[in-house]
Amino acid sequence: MLSLLIGFSFYIPAFIANGSGPFVRKGTPIDRGKNFIDGRRIFGDGKTFEGLLVALTFGTTVGLILAKFYGNWWIFVSFFESLFAMFGDMSGAFIKRRLNIPRGGRAILLDQLDFVIGATIALIILGIQINIYQFIFVAIIAFLLHIMTNDIAYRLKIKSVPW
Ligand SMILES: CC(C)=CCC/C(C)=C/CC/C(C)=C/CC/C(C)=C/COC[C@@H](COP(=O)(O)O)OC/C=C(\C)CC/C=C(\C)CC/C=C(\C)CCC=C(C)C
Ligand SMILES: Nc1ccn([C@@H]2O[C@H](COP(=O)(O)OP(=O)(O)OP(=O)(O)O)[C@@H](O)[C@H]2O)c(=O)n1
Ligand SMILES: [Mg+2]
């Protein structure tokens, strides 16, 4: 059980990074409004440079706390993990646009896990061992937390959709 909690703690920067993006209401779309070859937006207006910046700032900041437990290089790990979490979030948006799901449209599992997959890739690149049980545990927690926090964010008017 302890190993599951330690595995979960590795993902806190990604959670905070993904959770802080929505505080940016209007921003500069990363795809600059351009369309992909299929005539639909590359990412859509939900992926902005400002959101990326806020996500990286908060994700890296939480690394200062993790560094107390895991050593200073976790400040870099948190930055790198937050960056990949946001790449995962952008990949999720890219896939949703290809599937003709509009910005803010629902994509169960993809919405909840896109940033977790991105963060996992970052941890693997950095050689941080995550076993399958830890990954499944984090994926379940992220799925549940995502549904709950999106509901809260919707009620708080932070998000225009509750997912
Ligand atoms: C992770 C740990 C150690 C504890 C979690 C404790 C907990 C359950 C806190 C409740 C969170 C809360 C009160 C949220 C308020 C509403 C909110 C700001 C939600 C964020 O937006 C929803 C969603 C957007 O996802 P999407 O872009 O993919 O649609 O955020 C995704 C949610 C998660 C990744 C699950 C984890 C969420 C958190 C750890 C808390 C939310 C993060 C913040 C409040 C960021 C802190 C930064 C600022 C600017 C205050
Ligand atoms: N790189 C990012 C990621 C998120 N956000 C903000 O956070 C909100 C919620 O993020 P998310 O749910 O991932 O985007 P959606 O609006 O659902 O758009 P999509 O369908 O493309 O996921 C977005 O609307 C946007 O305002 C942002 O500005 N920049
Ligand atoms: Mg979404």
Short mmCIF file of N, CA, C and O in Angstrom, two decimals, residues 15 18 89 96 106-117 138-148 150 162-163:
data_model
loop_
_atom_site.label_atom_id
_atom_site.label_comp_id
_atom_site.label_asym_id
_atom_site.label_seq_id
_atom_site.Cartn_x
_atom_site.Cartn_y
_atom_site.Cartn_z
N PHE A 15 -0.92 16.42 -11.49
CA PHE A 15 -2.29 16.75 -11.06
C PHE A 15 -2.44 18.26 -10.91
O PHE A 15 -3.37 18.86 -11.41
N ASN A 18 -2.21 20.01 -14.37
CA ASN A 18 -3.43 19.87 -15.18
C ASN A 18 -4.58 20.62 -14.52
O ASN A 18 -5.44 21.18 -15.19
N ASP A 89 -2.24 16.31 -22.35
CA ASP A 89 -3.53 17.02 -22.42
C ASP A 89 -3.75 17.55 -23.84
O ASP A 89 -4.84 17.45 -24.40
N LYS A 96 -9.30 14.39 -29.88
CA LYS A 96 -10.74 14.73 -29.85
C LYS A 96 -11.13 15.53 -31.09
O LYS A 96 -12.18 15.32 -31.68
N ARG A 106 -17.11 16.00 -24.42
CA ARG A 106 -16.77 14.94 -23.45
C ARG A 106 -16.06 13.81 -24.16
O ARG A 106 -16.43 13.42 -25.25
N ALA A 107 -14.99 13.29 -23.51
CA ALA A 107 -14.34 12.07 -24.04
C ALA A 107 -13.91 11.27 -22.82
O ALA A 107 -12.79 11.40 -22.32
N ILE A 108 -14.86 10.46 -22.32
CA ILE A 108 -14.59 9.66 -21.10
C ILE A 108 -13.28 8.89 -21.29
O ILE A 108 -12.97 8.45 -22.39
N LEU A 109 -12.55 8.78 -20.24
CA LEU A 109 -11.23 8.11 -20.18
C LEU A 109 -10.17 9.02 -20.79
O LEU A 109 -9.17 9.33 -20.15
N LEU A 110 -10.37 9.48 -22.03
CA LEU A 110 -9.34 10.33 -22.66
C LEU A 110 -9.16 11.61 -21.83
O LEU A 110 -8.05 11.98 -21.46
N ASP A 111 -10.28 12.25 -21.48
CA ASP A 111 -10.18 13.50 -20.69
C ASP A 111 -9.49 13.26 -19.36
O ASP A 111 -8.75 14.09 -18.85
N GLN A 112 -9.75 12.12 -18.75
CA GLN A 112 -9.24 11.86 -17.40
C GLN A 112 -7.79 11.38 -17.44
O GLN A 112 -7.06 11.62 -16.49
N LEU A 113 -7.40 10.68 -18.48
CA LEU A 113 -6.10 10.00 -18.43
C LEU A 113 -5.05 10.58 -19.37
O LEU A 113 -3.88 10.21 -19.28
N ASP A 114 -5.42 11.53 -20.23
CA ASP A 114 -4.43 12.02 -21.20
C ASP A 114 -3.20 12.58 -20.51
O ASP A 114 -2.07 12.26 -20.84
N PHE A 115 -3.41 13.37 -19.45
CA PHE A 115 -2.25 13.98 -18.79
C PHE A 115 -1.50 12.98 -17.92
O PHE A 115 -0.30 13.10 -17.69
N VAL A 116 -2.21 11.93 -17.46
CA VAL A 116 -1.54 10.89 -16.65
C VAL A 116 -0.57 10.12 -17.55
O VAL A 116 0.55 9.82 -17.16
N ILE A 117 -1.00 9.85 -18.77
CA ILE A 117 -0.13 9.12 -19.71
C ILE A 117 1.09 9.98 -20.04
O ILE A 117 2.23 9.54 -20.01
N VAL A 138 -2.84 5.01 -9.71
CA VAL A 138 -2.86 6.45 -10.03
C VAL A 138 -3.94 6.76 -11.07
O VAL A 138 -4.66 7.73 -10.97
N ALA A 139 -4.07 5.86 -12.05
CA ALA A 139 -5.08 6.08 -13.11
C ALA A 139 -6.48 6.10 -12.51
O ALA A 139 -7.30 6.97 -12.83
N ILE A 140 -6.74 5.21 -11.57
CA ILE A 140 -8.08 5.17 -10.94
C ILE A 140 -8.31 6.43 -10.11
O ILE A 140 -9.32 7.11 -10.22
N ILE A 141 -7.29 6.80 -9.31
CA ILE A 141 -7.40 8.01 -8.48
C ILE A 141 -7.61 9.23 -9.39
O ILE A 141 -8.50 10.05 -9.18
N ALA A 142 -6.79 9.32 -10.46
CA ALA A 142 -6.88 10.49 -11.36
C ALA A 142 -8.26 10.54 -12.00
O ALA A 142 -8.87 11.61 -12.09
N PHE A 143 -8.78 9.35 -12.36
CA PHE A 143 -10.10 9.30 -13.00
C PHE A 143 -11.16 9.86 -12.05
O PHE A 143 -11.94 10.75 -12.40
N LEU A 144 -11.12 9.39 -10.81
CA LEU A 144 -12.13 9.81 -9.82
C LEU A 144 -11.92 11.29 -9.45
O LEU A 144 -12.85 12.08 -9.44
N LEU A 145 -10.63 11.66 -9.19
CA LEU A 145 -10.35 13.04 -8.81
C LEU A 145 -10.76 13.99 -9.94
O LEU A 145 -11.28 15.06 -9.71
N HIS A 146 -10.52 13.56 -11.17
CA HIS A 146 -10.81 14.42 -12.33
C HIS A 146 -12.30 14.70 -12.39
O HIS A 146 -12.74 15.84 -12.52
N ILE A 147 -13.10 13.65 -12.20
CA ILE A 147 -14.56 13.82 -12.28
C ILE A 147 -15.01 14.75 -11.16
O ILE A 147 -15.73 15.73 -11.38
N MET A 148 -14.45 14.53 -9.96
CA MET A 148 -14.87 15.34 -8.80
C MET A 148 -14.43 16.80 -8.98
O MET A 148 -15.22 17.73 -8.86
N ASN A 150 -13.60 18.39 -11.67
CA ASN A 150 -14.25 19.11 -12.79
C ASN A 150 -15.65 19.53 -12.39
O ASN A 150 -16.12 20.59 -12.78
N PRO A 162 -18.81 20.47 -16.94
CA PRO A 162 -18.40 19.73 -15.73
C PRO A 162 -17.56 18.49 -16.02
O PRO A 162 -17.53 17.55 -15.26
N TRP A 163 -16.81 18.52 -17.16
CA TRP A 163 -15.92 17.37 -17.41
C TRP A 163 -14.64 17.84 -18.07
O TRP A 163 -14.54 18.96 -18.53
#
